[in-house]
CSV table of C-alpha atoms and ligand atoms in Angstrom, one decimal:
chain,number,residue,atom,x,y,z
A,1,MET,CA,40.9,-3.4,0.5
A,2,SER,CA,39.4,0.0,-0.6
A,3,PHE,CA,36.4,0.3,-2.8
A,4,THR,CA,34.9,3.7,-3.4
A,5,ILE,CA,31.3,4.4,-4.5
A,6,ALA,CA,30.8,8.0,-5.7
A,7,ILE,CA,27.2,9.2,-5.7
A,8,ASP,CA,26.7,12.6,-7.2
A,9,GLY,CA,23.7,14.6,-8.3
A,10,PRO,CA,21.6,17.8,-7.9
A,11,ALA,CA,19.9,19.1,-4.8
A,12,ALA,CA,17.4,16.8,-3.1
A,13,ALA,CA,17.7,14.0,-5.7
A,14,GLY,CA,17.7,11.4,-3.0
A,15,LYS,CA,21.4,10.9,-2.8
A,16,GLY,CA,21.4,10.9,1.0
A,17,THR,CA,18.8,8.1,1.4
A,18,ILE,CA,20.3,6.1,-1.4
A,19,SER,CA,23.9,6.5,-0.1
A,20,LYS,CA,22.9,5.4,3.4
A,21,ALA,CA,21.1,2.3,2.1
A,22,VAL,CA,23.9,1.4,-0.3
A,23,ALA,CA,26.5,1.8,2.5
A,24,ARG,CA,24.4,-0.4,4.8
A,25,HIS,CA,24.0,-3.0,2.1
A,26,PHE,CA,27.7,-3.3,1.4
A,27,GLY,CA,28.9,-2.7,5.0
A,28,PHE,CA,30.8,0.5,3.9
A,29,ALA,CA,31.3,3.8,5.7
A,30,HIS,CA,29.3,6.8,4.4
A,31,LEU,CA,30.3,10.4,4.1
A,32,ASP,CA,27.7,13.0,3.2
A,33,THR,CA,30.1,15.6,1.7
A,34,GLY,CA,27.3,18.2,1.5
A,35,LEU,CA,27.5,18.4,5.3
A,36,LEU,CA,31.1,19.8,4.9
A,37,TYR,CA,29.8,22.7,2.8
A,38,ARG,CA,26.8,23.2,4.9
A,39,ALA,CA,29.0,23.4,8.0
A,40,VAL,CA,31.1,26.1,6.3
A,41,GLY,CA,28.0,27.9,5.1
A,42,ALA,CA,26.5,27.9,8.6
A,43,LYS,CA,29.7,29.4,10.0
A,44,THR,CA,29.5,32.3,7.4
A,45,LEU,CA,25.9,33.0,8.5
A,46,ARG,CA,27.4,33.6,12.0
A,47,GLY,CA,29.9,36.0,10.5
A,48,ALA,CA,32.9,33.7,9.9
A,49,ASP,CA,35.2,34.0,6.9
A,50,ALA,CA,34.4,31.1,4.5
A,51,ILE,CA,38.0,30.1,3.7
A,52,GLU,CA,39.1,30.2,7.4
A,53,ALA,CA,36.0,28.2,8.4
A,54,ALA,CA,36.8,25.5,5.8
A,55,ARG,CA,40.4,25.3,6.9
A,56,GLY,CA,39.5,25.0,10.6
A,57,LEU,CA,36.5,22.6,10.2
A,58,GLN,CA,36.1,20.0,13.0
A,59,ALA,CA,34.1,16.8,13.2
A,60,ALA,CA,31.8,18.4,15.8
A,61,ASP,CA,30.9,21.2,13.3
A,62,LEU,CA,29.1,18.5,11.2
A,63,GLU,CA,26.5,17.7,13.8
A,64,GLY,CA,23.1,19.2,14.4
A,65,ASP,CA,19.8,19.4,12.6
A,66,ALA,CA,20.3,23.1,12.0
A,67,LEU,CA,22.6,22.2,9.1
A,68,ARG,CA,19.6,20.9,7.2
A,69,SER,CA,17.8,24.3,7.0
A,70,PRO,CA,17.1,26.0,3.6
A,71,GLU,CA,19.1,29.0,4.7
A,72,VAL,CA,22.2,26.9,5.4
A,73,ALA,CA,21.7,25.1,2.1
A,74,GLN,CA,21.9,28.4,0.2
A,75,ALA,CA,24.9,29.5,2.2
A,76,ALA,CA,26.5,26.1,1.5
A,77,SER,CA,26.1,26.6,-2.3
A,78,LYS,CA,27.6,30.1,-2.0
A,79,VAL,CA,30.7,29.0,-0.2
A,80,ALA,CA,31.0,26.0,-2.5
A,81,VAL,CA,31.9,28.3,-5.5
A,82,ILE,CA,35.1,29.5,-3.7
A,83,PRO,CA,38.1,27.4,-4.9
A,84,GLU,CA,40.0,27.8,-1.6
A,85,VAL,CA,37.1,26.4,0.3
A,86,ARG,CA,36.9,23.4,-1.9
A,87,ALA,CA,40.7,22.9,-1.8
A,88,ALA,CA,40.6,22.9,2.0
A,89,LEU,CA,38.1,20.0,2.0
A,90,VAL,CA,39.8,17.8,-0.5
A,91,ASP,CA,42.3,15.8,1.6
A,92,PHE,CA,39.7,14.8,4.2
A,93,GLN,CA,37.4,13.5,1.5
A,94,ARG,CA,40.1,11.6,-0.4
A,95,ALA,CA,41.3,9.9,2.8
A,96,PHE,CA,37.8,8.9,3.6
A,97,ALA,CA,37.3,7.6,0.0
A,98,ARG,CA,40.3,5.3,0.2
A,99,ARG,CA,39.8,4.0,3.8
A,100,SER,CA,40.0,0.3,4.0
A,101,GLY,CA,36.7,-1.6,4.1
A,102,GLY,CA,35.0,0.5,1.5
A,103,ALA,CA,33.4,4.0,1.4
A,104,VAL,CA,30.3,5.7,-0.1
A,105,LEU,CA,30.6,9.4,-0.6
A,106,ASP,CA,27.7,11.5,-1.9
A,107,GLY,CA,28.0,15.1,-3.2
A,108,ARG,CA,28.5,17.0,-6.5
A,109,ASP,CA,32.1,16.3,-7.6
A,110,ILE,CA,33.0,13.0,-6.0
A,111,GLY,CA,33.2,11.0,-9.3
A,112,THR,CA,34.8,13.9,-11.2
A,113,VAL,CA,37.2,15.6,-8.9
A,114,ILE,CA,37.5,14.0,-5.4
A,115,CYS,CA,37.8,10.4,-6.5
A,116,PRO,CA,37.9,10.1,-10.3
A,117,GLU,CA,39.3,6.5,-9.8
A,118,ALA,CA,36.2,5.4,-7.8
A,119,GLU,CA,35.3,1.8,-8.6
A,120,ALA,CA,31.6,2.7,-8.9
A,121,LYS,CA,30.0,6.0,-9.9
A,122,LEU,CA,26.4,6.9,-9.8
A,123,PHE,CA,24.7,10.1,-10.9
A,124,VAL,CA,21.3,10.4,-9.2
A,125,THR,CA,18.8,12.8,-10.6
A,126,ALA,CA,15.1,13.7,-10.9
A,127,SER,CA,13.1,16.5,-12.3
A,128,ALA,CA,13.3,19.8,-10.4
A,129,GLU,CA,9.6,19.6,-9.6
A,130,VAL,CA,9.9,16.1,-8.1
A,131,ARG,CA,13.0,17.0,-6.1
A,132,ALA,CA,11.4,20.2,-4.8
A,133,GLU,CA,8.2,18.2,-3.7
A,134,ARG,CA,10.3,15.7,-1.8
A,135,ARG,CA,12.4,18.4,-0.1
A,136,TYR,CA,9.2,20.3,0.7
A,137,LEU,CA,7.7,17.3,2.5
A,138,GLU,CA,11.0,16.6,4.3
A,139,LEU,CA,11.2,20.2,5.6
A,140,VAL,CA,7.6,20.3,6.7
A,141,ASP,CA,8.1,17.0,8.5
A,142,LYS,CA,11.0,18.6,10.4
A,143,GLY,CA,8.8,21.6,11.4
A,144,HIS,CA,10.1,24.2,8.9
A,145,GLU,CA,7.6,26.7,7.7
A,146,THR,CA,7.9,27.1,3.9
A,147,SER,CA,5.9,26.8,0.7
A,148,ARG,CA,6.3,24.6,-2.4
A,149,ASP,CA,7.1,27.6,-4.5
A,150,ASN,CA,9.9,28.7,-2.2
A,151,VAL,CA,11.4,25.3,-2.1
A,152,LEU,CA,11.3,24.9,-5.9
A,153,ALA,CA,12.9,28.4,-6.3
A,154,ASP,CA,15.7,27.4,-3.8
A,155,VAL,CA,16.4,24.1,-5.5
A,156,VAL,CA,16.6,25.8,-9.0
A,157,ALA,CA,18.9,28.6,-7.7
A,158,ARG,CA,21.2,26.1,-6.0
A,159,ASP,CA,21.4,23.8,-9.0
A,160,ALA,CA,22.2,26.8,-11.3
A,161,ARG,CA,25.0,27.9,-8.9
A,162,ASP,CA,26.3,24.3,-8.6
A,163,ARG,CA,26.3,23.7,-12.4
A,164,ASP,CA,27.7,27.0,-13.5
A,165,ARG,CA,30.6,27.4,-11.1
A,166,ALA,CA,34.1,27.3,-12.6
A,167,THR,CA,35.6,24.9,-10.0
A,168,ALA,CA,34.2,21.4,-9.7
A,169,PRO,CA,30.8,22.1,-11.3
A,170,LEU,CA,28.0,19.6,-10.9
A,171,VAL,CA,28.2,17.3,-13.9
A,172,ALA,CA,28.0,13.6,-14.3
A,173,ALA,CA,31.3,11.8,-14.8
A,174,GLU,CA,31.6,10.2,-18.2
A,175,ASP,CA,31.6,6.7,-16.7
A,176,ALA,CA,28.8,7.3,-14.1
A,177,VAL,CA,25.6,5.2,-14.2
A,178,LEU,CA,22.7,7.6,-14.5
A,179,ILE,CA,19.7,6.9,-12.2
A,180,ASP,CA,16.7,9.1,-12.8
A,181,THR,CA,14.4,8.7,-9.7
A,182,SER,CA,11.6,10.9,-11.0
A,183,GLU,CA,9.3,8.0,-11.3
A,184,MET,CA,10.8,5.6,-8.8
A,185,ASP,CA,10.0,5.1,-5.2
A,186,ILE,CA,12.9,4.9,-2.7
A,187,ASP,CA,13.0,1.1,-2.7
A,188,ALA,CA,13.3,1.0,-6.5
A,189,ALA,CA,16.0,3.7,-6.5
A,190,VAL,CA,18.0,1.9,-3.9
A,191,ALA,CA,17.7,-1.4,-5.8
A,192,ALA,CA,18.9,0.3,-9.0
A,193,ALA,CA,21.9,1.8,-7.2
A,194,ILE,CA,22.9,-1.6,-5.6
A,195,ALA,CA,22.6,-3.3,-9.0
A,196,ALA,CA,24.8,-0.7,-10.6
A,197,VAL,CA,27.4,-1.1,-7.9
A,198,GLU,CA,27.3,-4.9,-8.0
A,199,ALA,CA,28.0,-4.7,-11.7
A,200,ARG,CA,31.4,-3.1,-10.9
A,201,ARG,CA,32.4,-5.5,-8.1
A,202,PRO,CA,35.2,-7.9,-8.9
B,1,CDP,O1,21.0,17.5,0.4
B,1,CDP,P1,21.1,18.5,-0.8
B,1,CDP,O2,21.2,17.7,-2.1
B,1,CDP,O3,20.0,19.5,-0.8
B,1,CDP,O4,22.4,19.3,-0.6
B,1,CDP,P2,23.8,18.9,0.0
B,1,CDP,O5,24.3,17.6,-0.7
B,1,CDP,O6,23.8,18.9,1.5
B,1,CDP,O7,24.8,20.1,-0.5
B,1,CDP,C1,24.6,21.4,-0.1
B,1,CDP,C2,25.4,22.3,-1.1
B,1,CDP,O8,26.8,22.0,-0.9
B,1,CDP,C3,25.2,22.0,-2.6
B,1,CDP,O9,24.2,22.9,-3.1
B,1,CDP,C4,26.5,22.4,-3.2
B,1,CDP,O10,26.7,23.7,-3.5
B,1,CDP,C5,27.5,22.1,-2.1
B,1,CDP,N1,28.3,20.8,-2.3
B,1,CDP,C6,29.3,20.8,-3.2
B,1,CDP,O11,29.6,21.9,-3.8
B,1,CDP,N2,30.1,19.7,-3.4
B,1,CDP,C7,29.8,18.6,-2.7
B,1,CDP,N3,30.6,17.5,-2.9
B,1,CDP,C8,28.7,18.5,-1.9
B,1,CDP,C9,27.9,19.7,-1.7
């Protein structure tokens, strides 16, 4: 049996935490597709060509805390506008989505492009200020030196690049359930996500 849960939304909306909790709840596998773009972005920061890096991506490239840095996030959103980079990553994501036993994928285009036939689609969002504050606290916790203003500017720049690109722009699928986490704590957001998925289960 395959059952795909697509979780999309803008930067730092809480998709990662929600996706992990939803996957754990249903006993499904989880793929953070942002890591694929972050891994390609990280390679370009070391001088690689983006398209070649995407075509040659290995599982080991997805490991390491360095992928979580703000520099890598910006590089990820720059390589993510390149159609050939996106195309190189499609098959892996689609195979993961349809694996037996169920899968949760989080990203920007899962419900629209990668898996439009997903059984459950969520679009997780929050105000830019709330998202930036959460990401700021996360980065400081991991020892990054940054300021709230820098993080907000990064988030806003990345959202604009993700929304305005021609290929697979960030947009909610028409049949996605919208979850605005601006005024929710993480437990409430996870509960809302699980309830939305339950409603789609046979
Ligand atoms: O964790 P956060 O929401 O900050 O970002 P991420 O999900 O790790 O994604 C990093 C960047 O990869 C995004 O800003 C997008 O440009 C790109 N991305 C994408 O284009 N499509 C996806 N399915 C996932 C990420």
